[in-house]
Every structure is written in structure tokens, then in C-alpha cells.
Short mmCIF file of C-alpha atoms and ligand atoms in Angstrom, two decimals:
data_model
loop_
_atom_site.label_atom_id
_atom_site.label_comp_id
_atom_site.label_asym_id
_atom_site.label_seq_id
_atom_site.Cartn_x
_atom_site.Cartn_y
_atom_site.Cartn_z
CA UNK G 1 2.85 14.90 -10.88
CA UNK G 2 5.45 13.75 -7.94
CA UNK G 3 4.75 14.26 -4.96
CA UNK G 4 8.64 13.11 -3.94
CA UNK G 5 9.45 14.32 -0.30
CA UNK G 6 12.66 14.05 1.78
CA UNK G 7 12.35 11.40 4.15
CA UNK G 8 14.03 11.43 7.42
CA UNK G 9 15.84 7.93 8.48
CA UNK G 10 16.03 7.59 11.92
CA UNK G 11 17.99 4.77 11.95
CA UNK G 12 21.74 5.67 13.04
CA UNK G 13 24.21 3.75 11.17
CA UNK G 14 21.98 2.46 9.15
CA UNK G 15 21.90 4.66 6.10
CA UNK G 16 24.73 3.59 4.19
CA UNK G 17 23.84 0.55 4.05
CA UNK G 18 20.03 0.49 3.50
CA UNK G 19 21.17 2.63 0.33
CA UNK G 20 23.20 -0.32 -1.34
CA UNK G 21 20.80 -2.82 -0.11
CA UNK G 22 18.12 -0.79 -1.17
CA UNK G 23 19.61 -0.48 -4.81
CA UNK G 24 19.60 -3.68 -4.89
CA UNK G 25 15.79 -4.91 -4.28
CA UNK G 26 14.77 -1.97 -6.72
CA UNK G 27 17.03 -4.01 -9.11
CA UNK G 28 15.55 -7.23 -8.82
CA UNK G 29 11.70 -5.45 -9.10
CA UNK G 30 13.10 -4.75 -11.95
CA UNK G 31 14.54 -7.95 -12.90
CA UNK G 32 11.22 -9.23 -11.96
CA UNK G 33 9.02 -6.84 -14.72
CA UNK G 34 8.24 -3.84 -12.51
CA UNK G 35 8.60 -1.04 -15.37
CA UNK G 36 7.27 2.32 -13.65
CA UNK G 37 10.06 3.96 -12.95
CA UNK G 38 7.93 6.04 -10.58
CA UNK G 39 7.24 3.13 -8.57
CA UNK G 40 10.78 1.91 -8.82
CA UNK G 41 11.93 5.31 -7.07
CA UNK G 42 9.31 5.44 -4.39
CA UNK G 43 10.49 2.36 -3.44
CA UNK G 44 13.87 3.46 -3.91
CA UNK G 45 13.04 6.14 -1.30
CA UNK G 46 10.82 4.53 1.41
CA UNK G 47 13.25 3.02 4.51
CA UNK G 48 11.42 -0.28 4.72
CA UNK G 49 13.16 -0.93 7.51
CA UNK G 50 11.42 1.77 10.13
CA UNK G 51 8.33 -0.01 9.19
CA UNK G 52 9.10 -3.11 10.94
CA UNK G 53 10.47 -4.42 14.64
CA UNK G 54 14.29 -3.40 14.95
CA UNK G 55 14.87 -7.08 15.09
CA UNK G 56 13.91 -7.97 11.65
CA UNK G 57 15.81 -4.65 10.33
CA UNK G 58 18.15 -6.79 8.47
CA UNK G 59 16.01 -8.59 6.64
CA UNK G 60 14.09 -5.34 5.70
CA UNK G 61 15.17 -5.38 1.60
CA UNK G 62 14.60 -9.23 1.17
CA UNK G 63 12.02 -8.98 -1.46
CA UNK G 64 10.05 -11.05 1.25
CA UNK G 65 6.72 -10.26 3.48
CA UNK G 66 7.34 -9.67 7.23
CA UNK G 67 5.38 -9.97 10.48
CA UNK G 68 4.25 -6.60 11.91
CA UNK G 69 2.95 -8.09 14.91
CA UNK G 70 -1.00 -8.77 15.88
CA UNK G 71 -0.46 -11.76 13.60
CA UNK G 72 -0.56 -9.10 10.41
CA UNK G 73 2.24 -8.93 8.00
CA UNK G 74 4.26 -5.88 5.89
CA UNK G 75 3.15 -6.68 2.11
CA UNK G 76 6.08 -7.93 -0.06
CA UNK G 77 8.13 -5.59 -1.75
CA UNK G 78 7.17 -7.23 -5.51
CA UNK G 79 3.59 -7.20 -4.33
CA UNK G 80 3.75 -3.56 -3.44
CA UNK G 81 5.30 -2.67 -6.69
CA UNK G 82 3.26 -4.30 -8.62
CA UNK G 83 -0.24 -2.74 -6.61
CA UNK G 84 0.86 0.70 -7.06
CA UNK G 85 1.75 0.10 -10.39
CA UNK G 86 -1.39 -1.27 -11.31
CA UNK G 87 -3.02 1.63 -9.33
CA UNK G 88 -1.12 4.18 -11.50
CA UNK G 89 -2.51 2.47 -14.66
CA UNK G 90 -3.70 4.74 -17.07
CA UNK G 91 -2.75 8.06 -15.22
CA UNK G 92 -1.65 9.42 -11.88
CA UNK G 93 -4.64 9.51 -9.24
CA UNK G 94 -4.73 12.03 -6.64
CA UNK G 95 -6.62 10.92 -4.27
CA UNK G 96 -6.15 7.51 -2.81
CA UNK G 97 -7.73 5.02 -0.37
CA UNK G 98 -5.65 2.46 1.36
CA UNK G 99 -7.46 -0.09 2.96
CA UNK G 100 -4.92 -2.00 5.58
CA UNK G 101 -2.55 0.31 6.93
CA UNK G 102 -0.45 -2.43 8.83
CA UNK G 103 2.59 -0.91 9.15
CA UNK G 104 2.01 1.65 6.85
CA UNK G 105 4.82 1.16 4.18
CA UNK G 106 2.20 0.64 1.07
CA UNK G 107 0.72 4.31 2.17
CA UNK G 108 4.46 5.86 2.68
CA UNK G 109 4.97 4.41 -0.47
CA UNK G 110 2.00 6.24 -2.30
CA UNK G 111 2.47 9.23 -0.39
CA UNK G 112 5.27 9.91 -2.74
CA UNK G 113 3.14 9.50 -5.82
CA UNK G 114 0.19 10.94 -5.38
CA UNK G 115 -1.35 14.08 -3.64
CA UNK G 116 -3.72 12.69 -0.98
CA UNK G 117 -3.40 9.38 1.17
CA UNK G 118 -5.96 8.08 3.35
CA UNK G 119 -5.55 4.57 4.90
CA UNK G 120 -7.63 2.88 7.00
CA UNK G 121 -7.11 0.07 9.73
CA UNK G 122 -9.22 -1.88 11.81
CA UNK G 123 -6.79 -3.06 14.40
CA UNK G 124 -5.83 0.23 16.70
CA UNK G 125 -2.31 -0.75 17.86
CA UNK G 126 -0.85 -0.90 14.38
CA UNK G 127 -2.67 2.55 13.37
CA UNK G 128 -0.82 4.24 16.65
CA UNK G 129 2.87 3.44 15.69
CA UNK G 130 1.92 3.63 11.40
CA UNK G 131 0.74 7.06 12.49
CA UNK G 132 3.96 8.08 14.74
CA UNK G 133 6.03 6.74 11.57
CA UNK G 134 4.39 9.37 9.23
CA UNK G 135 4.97 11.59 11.68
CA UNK G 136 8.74 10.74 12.70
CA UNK G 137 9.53 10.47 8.69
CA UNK G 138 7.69 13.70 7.86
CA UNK G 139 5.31 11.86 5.39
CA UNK G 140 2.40 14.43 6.05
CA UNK G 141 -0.15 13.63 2.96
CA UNK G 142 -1.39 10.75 4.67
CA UNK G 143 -4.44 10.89 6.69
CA UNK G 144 -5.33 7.86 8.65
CA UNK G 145 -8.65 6.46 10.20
CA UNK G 146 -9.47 3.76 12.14
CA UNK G 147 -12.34 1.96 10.92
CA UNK G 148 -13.91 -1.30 8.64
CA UNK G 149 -12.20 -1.10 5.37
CA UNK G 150 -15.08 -2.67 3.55
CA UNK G 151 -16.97 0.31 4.27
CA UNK G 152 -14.39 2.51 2.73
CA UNK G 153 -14.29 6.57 3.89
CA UNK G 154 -17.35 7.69 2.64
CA UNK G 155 -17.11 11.69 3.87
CA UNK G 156 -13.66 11.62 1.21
CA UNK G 157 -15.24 10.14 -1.52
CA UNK G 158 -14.59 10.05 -4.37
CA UNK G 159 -11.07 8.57 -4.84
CA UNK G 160 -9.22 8.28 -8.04
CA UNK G 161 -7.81 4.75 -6.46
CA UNK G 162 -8.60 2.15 -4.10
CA UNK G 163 -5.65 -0.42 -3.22
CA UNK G 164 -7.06 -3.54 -0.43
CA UNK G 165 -4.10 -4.88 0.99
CA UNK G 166 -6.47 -8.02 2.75
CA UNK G 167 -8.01 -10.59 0.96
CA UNK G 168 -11.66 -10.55 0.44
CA UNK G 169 -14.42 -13.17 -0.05
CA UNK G 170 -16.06 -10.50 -2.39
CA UNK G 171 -15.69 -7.42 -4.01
CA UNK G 172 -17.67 -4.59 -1.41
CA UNK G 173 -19.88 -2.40 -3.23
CA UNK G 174 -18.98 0.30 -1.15
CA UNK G 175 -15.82 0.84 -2.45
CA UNK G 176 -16.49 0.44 -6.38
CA UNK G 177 -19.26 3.57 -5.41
CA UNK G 178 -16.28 5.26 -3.92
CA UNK G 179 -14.19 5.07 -7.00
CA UNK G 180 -14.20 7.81 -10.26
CA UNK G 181 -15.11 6.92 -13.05
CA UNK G 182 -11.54 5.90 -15.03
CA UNK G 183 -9.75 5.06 -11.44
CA UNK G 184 -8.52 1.15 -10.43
CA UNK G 185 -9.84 -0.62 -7.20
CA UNK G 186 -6.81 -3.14 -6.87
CA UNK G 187 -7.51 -6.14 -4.40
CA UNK G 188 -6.68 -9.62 -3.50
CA UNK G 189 -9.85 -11.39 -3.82
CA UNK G 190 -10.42 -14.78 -2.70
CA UNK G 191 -11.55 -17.39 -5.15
CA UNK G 192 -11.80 -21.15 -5.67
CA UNK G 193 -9.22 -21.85 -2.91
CA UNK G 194 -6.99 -19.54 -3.86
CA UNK G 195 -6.09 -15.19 -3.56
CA UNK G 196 -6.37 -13.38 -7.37
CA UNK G 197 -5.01 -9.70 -7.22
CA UNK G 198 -7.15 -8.15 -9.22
CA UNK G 199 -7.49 -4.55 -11.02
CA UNK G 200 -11.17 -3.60 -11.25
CA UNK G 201 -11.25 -0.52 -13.38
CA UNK G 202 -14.68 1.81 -12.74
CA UNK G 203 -16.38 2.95 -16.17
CA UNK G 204 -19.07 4.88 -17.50
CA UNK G 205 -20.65 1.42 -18.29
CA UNK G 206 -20.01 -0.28 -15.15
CA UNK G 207 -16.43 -2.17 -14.38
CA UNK G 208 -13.62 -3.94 -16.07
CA UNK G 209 -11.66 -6.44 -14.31
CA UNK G 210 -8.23 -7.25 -15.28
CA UNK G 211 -6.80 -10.73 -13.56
CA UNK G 212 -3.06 -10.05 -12.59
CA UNK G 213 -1.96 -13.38 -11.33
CA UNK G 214 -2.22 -15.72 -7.65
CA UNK G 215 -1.14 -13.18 -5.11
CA UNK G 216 -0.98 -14.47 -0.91
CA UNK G 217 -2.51 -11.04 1.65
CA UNK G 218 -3.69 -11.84 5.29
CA UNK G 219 -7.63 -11.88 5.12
CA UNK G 220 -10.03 -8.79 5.56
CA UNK G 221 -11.84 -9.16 8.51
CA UNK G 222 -15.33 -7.43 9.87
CA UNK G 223 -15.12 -4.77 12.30
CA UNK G 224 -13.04 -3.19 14.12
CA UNK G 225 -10.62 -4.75 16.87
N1 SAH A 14 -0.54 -2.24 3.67
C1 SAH A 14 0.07 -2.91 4.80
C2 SAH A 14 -0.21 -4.41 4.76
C3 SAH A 14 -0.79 -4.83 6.04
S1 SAH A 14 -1.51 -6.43 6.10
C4 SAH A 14 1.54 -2.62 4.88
O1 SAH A 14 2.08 -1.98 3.97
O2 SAH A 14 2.17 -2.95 5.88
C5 SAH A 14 -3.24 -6.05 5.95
C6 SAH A 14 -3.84 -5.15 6.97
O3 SAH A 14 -5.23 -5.07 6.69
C7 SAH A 14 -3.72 -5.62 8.41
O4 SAH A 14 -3.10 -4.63 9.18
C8 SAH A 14 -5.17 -5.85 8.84
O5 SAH A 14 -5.43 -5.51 10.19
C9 SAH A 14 -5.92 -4.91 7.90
N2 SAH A 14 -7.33 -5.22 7.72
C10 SAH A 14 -7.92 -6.44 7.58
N3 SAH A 14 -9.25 -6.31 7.43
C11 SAH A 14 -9.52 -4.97 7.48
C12 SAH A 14 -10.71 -4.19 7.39
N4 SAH A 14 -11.90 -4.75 7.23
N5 SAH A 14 -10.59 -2.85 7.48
C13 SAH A 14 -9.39 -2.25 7.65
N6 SAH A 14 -8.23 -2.92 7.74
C14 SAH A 14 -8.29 -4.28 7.65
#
């Protein structure tokens, strides 16, 4: 099931052009071994470039990471594909968790796969204008909370998908209880000097992890700021 919603573009001017740019980083996904097609046109629909400063509008379909401010970064276009591809792995979840709003593209860009959004963000600022986003683009299936990620939202558990976009030390128990049986935690997990995004799917029997390659996310830190 789609959940595929008109979004609004503020942006005057704008439009035309974000179209034919756009067209062209859901090309090189592609071109890059994104397959699902359903990721490919929620990409294809999300305005990247209301989720970061005016200033860096331009640069808003380089298949490139971004600063959002607060010394936090909008994920990579590739590296979002490839998340919420992994997260739709073996059928469409419909309930998610996002942990690490940021600027909230990654949840805009579930919102138009799945039912039920919730994202949560430690750092307040960047939860008041990812909230006023939703609200300007009329994305309304997201539900936002400011709190410790590695403590997940345990009064909406459980989700049929977790997605981490911060790099832990270690995999929090918390959120592998918070998961269905059958749905994908996908994180960035740090090991040996170096960030593996991984796919940890939850199973009767406990979990199987699935290694999908060296992947580069800001860290997950403790608390709330
Ligand atoms: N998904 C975001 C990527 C943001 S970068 C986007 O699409 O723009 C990662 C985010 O994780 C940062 O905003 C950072 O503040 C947040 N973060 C780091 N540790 C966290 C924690 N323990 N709980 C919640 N959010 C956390």
C-alpha cells in the first residue's frame, strides 16, 4: 500500500526546475542499483530542497550529504534510498520509527510509503523547523517527539521498522524489543574504525543481520540537548 500524498512546494520559481533536476538524481539512484521503484518515486516526490538552508538550495539534488546546521547533516540521497529500501525488504511496514529527524527528509520520505511515521530527535531546534516543514508541505502521518533515540518510543511500540540515521557504538536493545517479529532495524553501526549500515532483521528465533556495505552518519549521542 502507498501512502503517496500531494506535496506542496513552497519554493516560487523553483518548481520547474527541481522537476528536471530531480529526474535526474532519481536516475543516477538508479544508475547506482536502487531497484524499488517505490523508493525511486518517493524520492521522486520529496522537494529536498525545503529541507535545507535557502543557501544550499542549489545544491539540493547533488546526490551529496548537506549541513542542516547544529553541526548535523541531511543524509545522502543514495544513503536514503538505499535505508528505505532495505527497510521495505520483505514487505511494506506500517508503522515506522525514525530515529534522527535532522531535517526531516528521511521521515517525508517514508511518509509516502508507509502508514505511520514517528521520528525522534534529541536536539530541539532541528525538531521545531522539521515539524513546521511537515506542516507547511502537508505531510501529516508523521508524528514527532523529542527525546533519546536509543530509547526508542516505547508507548508506540511495536513498529514494523526501525531506520537509525546516527551511528552507534552498539546495537540498543531497546529498539530490537520494539521491532515485530519479520520487521528490519536498519542502522549505521560503528565497528573496527569504521560505520557498517546494517539490516538487523527480528525473528521468531532471535535476529539476522545482513552487512550492506561502509556507510559515513554523524554519531548518536546520549540525551537530549
Ligand atoms: N534523518 C535525518 C538525518 C539527520 S543526521 C535527515 O533526513 O535529515 C542524524 C540526526 O540524528 C541528527 O539530527 C542528530 O541530532 C540525531 N541524533 C543523534 N543522536 C540521537 C539520539 N540519541 N536520539 C535522537 N536523535 C539523535
Amino acid at each position: 500500500m502507498i501512502h503517496r500524498q500531494r506535496l506542496s512546494s513552497g519554493a516560487a520559481g523553483i518548481g520547474m526546475t527541481s522537476r528536471g533536476t530531480r529526474d535526474r538524481l532519481v536516475q543516477r539512484l538508479r544508475d547506482h542499483g536502487i531497484r524499488d521503484e517505490r523508493v525511486l518515486g518517493a524520492i521522486m516526490n520529496v522537494p529536498r530542497h525545503e529541507f535545507v538552508d535557502e543557501a544550499l538550495a542549489t545544491r539540493a539534488y547533488e546526490d551529496t550529504a548537506l549541513p542542516i546546521g547544529q553541526s548535523q547533516t541531511i543524509s545522502q540521497p543514495y544513503i536514503v534510498a538505499r535505508m528505505t529500501e532495505a527497510l521495505l525488504d520483505g514487505g511494506t511496514p506500517s508503522k515506522v520509527l525514525e530515529v534522527g529527524t535532522g531535517s526531516g527528509y528521511q521521515a517525508a520520505v517514508l511518509a509516502q510509503l508507509v502508514k505511520e511515521v514517528y521520528t525522534v530527535e534529541r536536539i530541539k531546534e532541528l525538531l521545531r523547523s522539521s515539524r513546521q516543514l511537515f506542516h507547511r508541505l502537508q505531510v501529516y502521518n508523521v508524528r514527532t517527539r523529542h527525546a533519546d533515540g536509543h530509547l526508542g518510543w516505547p508507548s508506540q511500540a511495536p513498529f514494523d521498522g526501525i531506520i537509525v540515521t546516527a551511528a552507534a557504538r552498539t546495537v540498543p536493545d531497546e529498539l530490537v524489543e520494539q521491532l515485530a517479529v519479520g520487521g528490519n532495524l536498519v542502522m549505521p553501526l560503528e565497528r573496527g574504525g569504521e560505520q557498517r549500515l546494517l539490516s538487523i532483521r527480528r525473528t521468531e528465533e532471535g535476529r539476522e543481520t545482513t552487512d550492506l556495505g561502509a556507510v559515513v552518519f554523524v554519531p548518536m549521542l546520549n540525551g537530549l540537548a
